[in-house]
Each structure stands twice: as C-alpha cells, then as structure tokens.
PDB file of C-alpha atoms and ligand atoms in Angstrom:
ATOM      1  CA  UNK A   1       0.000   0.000   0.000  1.00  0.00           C
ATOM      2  CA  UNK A   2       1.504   3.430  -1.182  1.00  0.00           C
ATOM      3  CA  UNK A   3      -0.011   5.752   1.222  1.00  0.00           C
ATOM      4  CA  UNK A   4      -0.017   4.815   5.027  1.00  0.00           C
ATOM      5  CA  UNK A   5      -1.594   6.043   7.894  1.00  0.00           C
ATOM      6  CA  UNK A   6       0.771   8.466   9.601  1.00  0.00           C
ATOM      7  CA  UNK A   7       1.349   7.569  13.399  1.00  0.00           C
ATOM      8  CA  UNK A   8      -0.201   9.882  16.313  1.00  0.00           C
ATOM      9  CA  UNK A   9       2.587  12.279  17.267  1.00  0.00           C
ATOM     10  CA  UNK A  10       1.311  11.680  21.009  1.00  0.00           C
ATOM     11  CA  UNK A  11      -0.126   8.831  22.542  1.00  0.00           C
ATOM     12  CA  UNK A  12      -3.791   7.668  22.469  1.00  0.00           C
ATOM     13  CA  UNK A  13      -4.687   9.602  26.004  1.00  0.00           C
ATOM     14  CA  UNK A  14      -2.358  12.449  25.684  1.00  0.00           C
ATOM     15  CA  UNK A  15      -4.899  14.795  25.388  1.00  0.00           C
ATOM     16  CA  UNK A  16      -7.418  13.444  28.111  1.00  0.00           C
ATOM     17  CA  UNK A  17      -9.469  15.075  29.521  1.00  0.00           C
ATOM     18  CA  UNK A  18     -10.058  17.620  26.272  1.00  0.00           C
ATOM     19  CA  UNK A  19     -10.116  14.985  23.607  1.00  0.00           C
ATOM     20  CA  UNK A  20     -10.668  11.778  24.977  1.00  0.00           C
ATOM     21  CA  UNK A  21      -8.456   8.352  24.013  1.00  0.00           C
ATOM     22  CA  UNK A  22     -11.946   6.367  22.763  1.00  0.00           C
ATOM     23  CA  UNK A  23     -11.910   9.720  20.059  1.00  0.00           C
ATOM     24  CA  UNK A  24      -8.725   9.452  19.161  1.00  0.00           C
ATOM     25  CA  UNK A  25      -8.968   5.506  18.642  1.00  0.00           C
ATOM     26  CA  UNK A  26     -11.779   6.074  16.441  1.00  0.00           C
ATOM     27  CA  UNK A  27     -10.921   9.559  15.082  1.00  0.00           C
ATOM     28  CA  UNK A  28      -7.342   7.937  14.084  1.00  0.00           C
ATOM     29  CA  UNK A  29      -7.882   4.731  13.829  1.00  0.00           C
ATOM     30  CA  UNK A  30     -10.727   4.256  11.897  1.00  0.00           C
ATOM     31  CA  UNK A  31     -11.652   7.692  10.027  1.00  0.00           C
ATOM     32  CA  UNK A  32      -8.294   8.489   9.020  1.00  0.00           C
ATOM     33  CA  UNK A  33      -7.469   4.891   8.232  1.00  0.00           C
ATOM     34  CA  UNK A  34     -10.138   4.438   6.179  1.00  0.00           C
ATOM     35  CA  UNK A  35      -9.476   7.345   3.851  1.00  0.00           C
ATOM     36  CA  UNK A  36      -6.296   6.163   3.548  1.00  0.00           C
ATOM     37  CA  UNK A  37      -7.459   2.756   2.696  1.00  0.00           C
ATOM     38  CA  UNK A  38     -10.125   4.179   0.212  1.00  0.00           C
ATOM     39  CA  UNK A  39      -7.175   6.460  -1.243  1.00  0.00           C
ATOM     40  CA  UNK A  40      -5.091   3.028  -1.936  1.00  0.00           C
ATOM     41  CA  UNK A  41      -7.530   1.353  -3.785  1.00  0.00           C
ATOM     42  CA  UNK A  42      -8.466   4.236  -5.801  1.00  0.00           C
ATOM     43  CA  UNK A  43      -5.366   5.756  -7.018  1.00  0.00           C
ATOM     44  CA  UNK A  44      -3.834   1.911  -7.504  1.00  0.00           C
ATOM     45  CA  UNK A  45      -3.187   1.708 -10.927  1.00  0.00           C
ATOM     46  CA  UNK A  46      -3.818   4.722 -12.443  1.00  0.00           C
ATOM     47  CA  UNK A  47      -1.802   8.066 -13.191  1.00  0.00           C
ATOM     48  CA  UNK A  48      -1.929   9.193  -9.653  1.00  0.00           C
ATOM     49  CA  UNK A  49      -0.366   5.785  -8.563  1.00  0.00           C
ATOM     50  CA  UNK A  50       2.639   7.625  -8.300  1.00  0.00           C
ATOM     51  CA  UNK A  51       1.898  11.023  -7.484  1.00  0.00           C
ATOM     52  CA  UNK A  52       2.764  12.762  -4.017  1.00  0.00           C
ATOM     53  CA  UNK A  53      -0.551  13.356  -1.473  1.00  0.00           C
ATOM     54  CA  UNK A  54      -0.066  17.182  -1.946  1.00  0.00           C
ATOM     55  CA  UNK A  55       0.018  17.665  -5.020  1.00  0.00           C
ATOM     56  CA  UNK A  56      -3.001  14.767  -5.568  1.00  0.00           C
ATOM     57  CA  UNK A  57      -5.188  17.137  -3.710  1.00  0.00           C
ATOM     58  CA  UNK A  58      -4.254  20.111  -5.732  1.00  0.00           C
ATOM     59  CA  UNK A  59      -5.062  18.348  -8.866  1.00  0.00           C
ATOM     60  CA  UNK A  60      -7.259  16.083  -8.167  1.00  0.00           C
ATOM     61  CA  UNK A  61     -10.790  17.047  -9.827  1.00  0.00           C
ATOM     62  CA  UNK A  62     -13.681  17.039  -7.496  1.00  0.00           C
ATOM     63  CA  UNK A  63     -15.069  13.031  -6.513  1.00  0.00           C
ATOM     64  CA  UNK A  64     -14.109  10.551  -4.236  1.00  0.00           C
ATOM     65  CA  UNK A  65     -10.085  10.542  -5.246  1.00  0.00           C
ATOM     66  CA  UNK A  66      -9.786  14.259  -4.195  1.00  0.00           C
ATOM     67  CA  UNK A  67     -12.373  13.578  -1.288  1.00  0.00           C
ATOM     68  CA  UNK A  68      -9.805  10.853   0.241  1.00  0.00           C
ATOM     69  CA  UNK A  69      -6.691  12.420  -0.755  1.00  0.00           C
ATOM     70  CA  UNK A  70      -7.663  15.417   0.764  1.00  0.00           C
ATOM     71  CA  UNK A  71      -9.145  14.142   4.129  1.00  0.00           C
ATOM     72  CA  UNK A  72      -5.803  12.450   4.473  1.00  0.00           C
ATOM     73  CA  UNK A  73      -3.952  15.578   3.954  1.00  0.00           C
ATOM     74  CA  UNK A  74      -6.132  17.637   6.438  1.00  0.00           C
ATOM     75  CA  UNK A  75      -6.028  14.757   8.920  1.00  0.00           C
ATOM     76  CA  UNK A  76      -2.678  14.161   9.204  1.00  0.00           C
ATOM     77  CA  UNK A  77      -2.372  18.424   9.528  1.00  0.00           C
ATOM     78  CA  UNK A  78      -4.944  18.132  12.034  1.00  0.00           C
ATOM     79  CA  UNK A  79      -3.229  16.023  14.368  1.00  0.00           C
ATOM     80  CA  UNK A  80       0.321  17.902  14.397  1.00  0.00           C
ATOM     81  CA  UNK A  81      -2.304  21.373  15.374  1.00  0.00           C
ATOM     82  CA  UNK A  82      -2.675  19.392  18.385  1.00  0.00           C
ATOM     83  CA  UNK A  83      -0.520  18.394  21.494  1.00  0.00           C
ATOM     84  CA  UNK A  84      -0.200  17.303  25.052  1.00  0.00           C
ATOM     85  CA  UNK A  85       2.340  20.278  26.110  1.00  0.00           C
ATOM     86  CA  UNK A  86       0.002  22.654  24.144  1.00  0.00           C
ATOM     87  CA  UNK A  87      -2.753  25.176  25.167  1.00  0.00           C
ATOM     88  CA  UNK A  88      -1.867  28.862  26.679  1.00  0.00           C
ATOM     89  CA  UNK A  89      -1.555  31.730  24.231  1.00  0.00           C
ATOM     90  CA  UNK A  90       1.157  31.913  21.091  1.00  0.00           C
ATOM     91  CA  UNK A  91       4.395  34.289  20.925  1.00  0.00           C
ATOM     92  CA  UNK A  92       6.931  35.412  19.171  1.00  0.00           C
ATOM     93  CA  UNK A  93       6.170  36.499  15.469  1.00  0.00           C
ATOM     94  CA  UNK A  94       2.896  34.373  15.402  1.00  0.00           C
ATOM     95  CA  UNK A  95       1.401  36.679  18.291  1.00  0.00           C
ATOM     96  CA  UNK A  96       2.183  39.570  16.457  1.00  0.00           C
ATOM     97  CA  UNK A  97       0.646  38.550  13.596  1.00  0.00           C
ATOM     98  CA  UNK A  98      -2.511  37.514  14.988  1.00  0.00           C
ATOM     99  CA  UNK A  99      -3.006  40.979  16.656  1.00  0.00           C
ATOM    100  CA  UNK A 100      -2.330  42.408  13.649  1.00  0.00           C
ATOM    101  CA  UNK A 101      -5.041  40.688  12.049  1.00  0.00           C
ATOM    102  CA  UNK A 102      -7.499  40.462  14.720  1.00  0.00           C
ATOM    103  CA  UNK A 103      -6.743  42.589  17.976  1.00  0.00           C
ATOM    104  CA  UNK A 104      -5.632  40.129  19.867  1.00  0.00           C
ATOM    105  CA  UNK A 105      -5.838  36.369  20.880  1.00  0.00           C
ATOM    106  CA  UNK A 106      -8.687  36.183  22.425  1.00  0.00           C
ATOM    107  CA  UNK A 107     -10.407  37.839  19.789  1.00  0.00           C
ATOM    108  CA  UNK A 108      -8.912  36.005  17.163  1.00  0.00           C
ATOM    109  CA  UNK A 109     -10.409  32.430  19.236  1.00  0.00           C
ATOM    110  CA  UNK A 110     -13.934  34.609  19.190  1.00  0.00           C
ATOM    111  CA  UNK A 111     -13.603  34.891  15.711  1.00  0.00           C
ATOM    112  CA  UNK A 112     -12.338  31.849  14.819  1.00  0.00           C
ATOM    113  CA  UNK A 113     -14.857  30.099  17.145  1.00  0.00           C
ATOM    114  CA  UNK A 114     -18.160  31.874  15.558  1.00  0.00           C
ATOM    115  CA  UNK A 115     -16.592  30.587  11.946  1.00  0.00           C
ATOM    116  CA  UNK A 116     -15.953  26.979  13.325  1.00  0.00           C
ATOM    117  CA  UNK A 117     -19.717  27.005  15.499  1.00  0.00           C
ATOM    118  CA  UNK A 118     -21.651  28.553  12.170  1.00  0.00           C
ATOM    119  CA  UNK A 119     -20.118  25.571   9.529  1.00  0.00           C
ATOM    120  CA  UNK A 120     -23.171  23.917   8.437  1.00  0.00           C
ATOM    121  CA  UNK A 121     -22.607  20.295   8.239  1.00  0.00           C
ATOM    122  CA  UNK A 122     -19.317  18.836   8.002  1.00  0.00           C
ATOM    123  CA  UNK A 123     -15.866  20.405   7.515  1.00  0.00           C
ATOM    124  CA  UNK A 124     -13.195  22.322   8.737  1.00  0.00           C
ATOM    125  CA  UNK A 125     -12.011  25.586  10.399  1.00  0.00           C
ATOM    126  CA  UNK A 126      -8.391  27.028   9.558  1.00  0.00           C
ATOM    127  CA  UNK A 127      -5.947  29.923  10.352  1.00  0.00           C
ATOM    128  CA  UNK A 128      -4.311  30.941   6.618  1.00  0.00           C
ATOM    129  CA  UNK A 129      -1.606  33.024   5.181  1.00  0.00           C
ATOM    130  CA  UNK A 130      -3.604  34.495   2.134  1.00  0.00           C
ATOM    131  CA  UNK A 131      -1.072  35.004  -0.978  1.00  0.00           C
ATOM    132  CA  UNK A 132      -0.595  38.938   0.086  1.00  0.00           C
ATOM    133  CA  UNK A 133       0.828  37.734   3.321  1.00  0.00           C
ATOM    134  CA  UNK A 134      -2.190  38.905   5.919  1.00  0.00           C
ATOM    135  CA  UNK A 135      -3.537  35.893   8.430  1.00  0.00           C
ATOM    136  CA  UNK A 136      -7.255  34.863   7.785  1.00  0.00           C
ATOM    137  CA  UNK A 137      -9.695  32.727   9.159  1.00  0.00           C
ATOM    138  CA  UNK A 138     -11.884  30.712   6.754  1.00  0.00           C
ATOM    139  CA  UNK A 139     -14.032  27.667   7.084  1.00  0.00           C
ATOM    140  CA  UNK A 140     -14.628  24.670   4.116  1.00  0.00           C
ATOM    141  CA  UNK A 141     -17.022  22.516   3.799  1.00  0.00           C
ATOM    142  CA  UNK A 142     -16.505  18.469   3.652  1.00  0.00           C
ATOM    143  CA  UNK A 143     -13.041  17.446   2.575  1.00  0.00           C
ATOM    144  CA  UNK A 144     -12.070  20.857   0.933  1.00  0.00           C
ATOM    145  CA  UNK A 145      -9.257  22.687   2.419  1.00  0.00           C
ATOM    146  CA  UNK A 146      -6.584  25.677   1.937  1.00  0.00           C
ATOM    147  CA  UNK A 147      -4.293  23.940  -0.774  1.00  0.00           C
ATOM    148  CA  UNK A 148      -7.001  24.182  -3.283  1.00  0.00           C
ATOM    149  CA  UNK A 149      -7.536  27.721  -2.789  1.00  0.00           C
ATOM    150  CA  UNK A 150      -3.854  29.338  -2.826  1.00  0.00           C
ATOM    151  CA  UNK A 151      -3.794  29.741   1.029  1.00  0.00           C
ATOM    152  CA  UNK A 152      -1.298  28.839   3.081  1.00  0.00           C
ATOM    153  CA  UNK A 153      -2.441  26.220   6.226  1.00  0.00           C
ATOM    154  CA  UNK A 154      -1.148  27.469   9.939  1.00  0.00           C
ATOM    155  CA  UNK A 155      -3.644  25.633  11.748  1.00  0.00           C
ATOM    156  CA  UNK A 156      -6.681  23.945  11.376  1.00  0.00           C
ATOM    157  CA  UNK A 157      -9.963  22.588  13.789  1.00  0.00           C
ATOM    158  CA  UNK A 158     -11.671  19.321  12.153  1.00  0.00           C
ATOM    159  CA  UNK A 159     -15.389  20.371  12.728  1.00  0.00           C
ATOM    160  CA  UNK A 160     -16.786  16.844  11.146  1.00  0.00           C
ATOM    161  CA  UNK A 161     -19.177  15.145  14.024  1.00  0.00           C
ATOM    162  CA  UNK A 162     -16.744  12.692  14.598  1.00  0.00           C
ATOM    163  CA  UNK A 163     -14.370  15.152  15.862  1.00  0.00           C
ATOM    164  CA  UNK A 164     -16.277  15.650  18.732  1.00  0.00           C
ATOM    165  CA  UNK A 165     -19.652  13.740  18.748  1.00  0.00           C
ATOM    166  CA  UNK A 166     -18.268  11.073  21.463  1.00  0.00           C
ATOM    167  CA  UNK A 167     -16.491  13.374  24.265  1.00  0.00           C
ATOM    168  CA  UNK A 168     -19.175  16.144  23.561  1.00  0.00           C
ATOM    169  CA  UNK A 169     -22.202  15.299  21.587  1.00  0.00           C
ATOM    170  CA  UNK A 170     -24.067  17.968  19.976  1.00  0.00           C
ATOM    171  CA  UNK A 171     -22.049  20.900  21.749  1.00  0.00           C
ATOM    172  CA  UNK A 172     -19.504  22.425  19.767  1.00  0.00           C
ATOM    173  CA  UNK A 173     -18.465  25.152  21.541  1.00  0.00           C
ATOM    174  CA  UNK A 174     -17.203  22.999  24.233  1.00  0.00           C
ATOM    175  CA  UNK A 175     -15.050  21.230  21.929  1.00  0.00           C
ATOM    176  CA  UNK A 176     -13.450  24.111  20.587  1.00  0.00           C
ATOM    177  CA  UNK A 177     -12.712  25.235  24.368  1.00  0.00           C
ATOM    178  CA  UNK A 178     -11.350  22.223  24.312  1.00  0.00           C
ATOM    179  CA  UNK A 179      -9.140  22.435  21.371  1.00  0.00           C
ATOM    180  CA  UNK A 180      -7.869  25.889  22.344  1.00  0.00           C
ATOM    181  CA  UNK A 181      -6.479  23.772  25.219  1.00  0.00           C
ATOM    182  CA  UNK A 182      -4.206  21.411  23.065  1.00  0.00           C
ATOM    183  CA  UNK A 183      -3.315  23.763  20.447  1.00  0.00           C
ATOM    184  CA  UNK A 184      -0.406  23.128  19.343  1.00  0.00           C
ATOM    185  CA  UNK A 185       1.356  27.058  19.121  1.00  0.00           C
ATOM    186  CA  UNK A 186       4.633  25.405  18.412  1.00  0.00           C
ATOM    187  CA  UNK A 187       3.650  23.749  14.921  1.00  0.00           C
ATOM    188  CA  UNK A 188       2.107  26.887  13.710  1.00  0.00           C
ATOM    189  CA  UNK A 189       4.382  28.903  14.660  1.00  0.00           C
ATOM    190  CA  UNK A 190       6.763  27.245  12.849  1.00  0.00           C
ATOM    191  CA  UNK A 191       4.622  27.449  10.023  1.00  0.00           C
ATOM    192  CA  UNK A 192       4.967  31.322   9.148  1.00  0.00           C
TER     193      UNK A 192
HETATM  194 FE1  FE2 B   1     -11.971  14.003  11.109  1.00  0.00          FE
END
C-alpha cells in the first residue's frame, strides 16, 4: 500500500481530559485509516499511482479521489495542530501577527470560534496566510481545504461530528474550548 496512515505524534490519552483516548482511537484509527485505505484502492493503478498526497489534492478534480486524498492531507495536519504540552496563548512572530489581524488572541479564538460554530454540516475551520501575506480565518465545507484555494495552512480545527460527537455530543463550543487547550502554538508557529 503506497499511502499509510501516519502515526499519532502523542499517545492515544495524551490529550485526556479535552479529547478523549476512545476519540482518538476512532478519530485515528478508523476515520483516518479508512481514507487512507479508500485512497489506496483508488489511485492503484492509475496516473496518480505515483503522485505525491499534496500535489493529488491540488489536482485532483472534485469526486471521491480528491475527497480521500484530501481528508488524508487535512487529517494528518490536524493532528500535528494538536498536542499534550500545548494550550496557553502563542508568541513570538505568530502573536504579532494575529493581533495584527485580529486585535488580539482572544479575539482572534472569538472569531475563529463563531466561523468553526456557524459551519453547516461537516468540515473544517483554519488559520491561513492568504497570498498577500495577511492571516485569515476561513471555514470549508466536507473534505475541501486551503491547498485548493492558494492559502497557506497554519492551523486547522476538524469540525466533522466525529471530531467531537463522542467526548461532547451535539455541543460544539465545548469542543473548541477544548481544542484551544491542546493547540499546538509550536507547529504553527513554525509554520509562518
Ligand atoms: Fe476528522
């Protein structure tokens, strides 16, 4: 099998009690495993065989090969925006640039919250670098994310039901409180 299932960078119950280990078994183990099952069978033997993830998803017209490809890519993303030592408030360049863009942090989480909270049905919520360099917050729906649209990913929040539907039901808003306390300010940081 070309593609494989990247491993968790973190353990199964790293990030109990805000995203609990039966999630993560699930989340990981069977979502993201089975797009990257699905992705196996359907690139196998065609022109994509050989082509790298990335640039699959930027090519890829829309269907079910761009649908896996690209729920792979934003998956394995996903899980490096998260982490056990994570949480608190960013610094450095990445502060500055979030203030710039929207006041401050907690105004940026407001913002990004109310974007994440208003998705209708499945999708995602991301912090971008838009091609003239400013930060933005935008939300896509299903497997569509930032590579498709010229924006740079910094972070992203997987707002599909599964993300959340086992630690917190119907309630959103308490998994993003919960994400805000694994964020993972390192990895984006590092991603200016
Ligand atoms: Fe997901």
């Amino acid at each position: 099998m070309r593609f494989k299932l990247p491993e968790l960078p973190y353990a199964m119950d790293a990030l109990v009690p805000h995203i609990s280990a039966e999630t993560l078994q699930f989340h990981h183990g069977k979502h993201h495993a089975k797009y990257v099952d699905t992705l196996n069978k359907l690139a196998a033997k065609t022109e994509w065989a050989d082509v790298r993830l990335e640039e699959i998803v930027r090519r890829a017209a829309p269907g079910p090969l761009f649908n896996n490809a690209a729920q792979n890519w934003n998956h394995s993303f996903y899980w490096q925006c998260l982490s056990p030592r994570g949480g608190g408030d960013p610094s450095g360049k990445l502060a500055d640039q979030i203030r710039g863009g929207f006041g401050d942090v907690t105004g940026f989480q407001r913002e990004f919250n109310a974007a994440a909270s208003e998705l209708f049905g499945s999708g995602w919520a991301w912090l971008v670098r838009e091609p003239d360099g400013r930060v933005a917050i935008k939300t896509t729906a299903n497997a569509d994310g930032p590579l498709v649209h010229g924006w740079v990913p910094l972070l992203t929040c997987d707002m599909w039901e599964h993300a959340y539907y086992i630690d917190y039901r119907h309630a959103k808003k308490k998994y993003l409180e919960a994400f805000w306390n694994v964020v993972n300010w390192e990895f984006v940081a590092a991603r200016l």
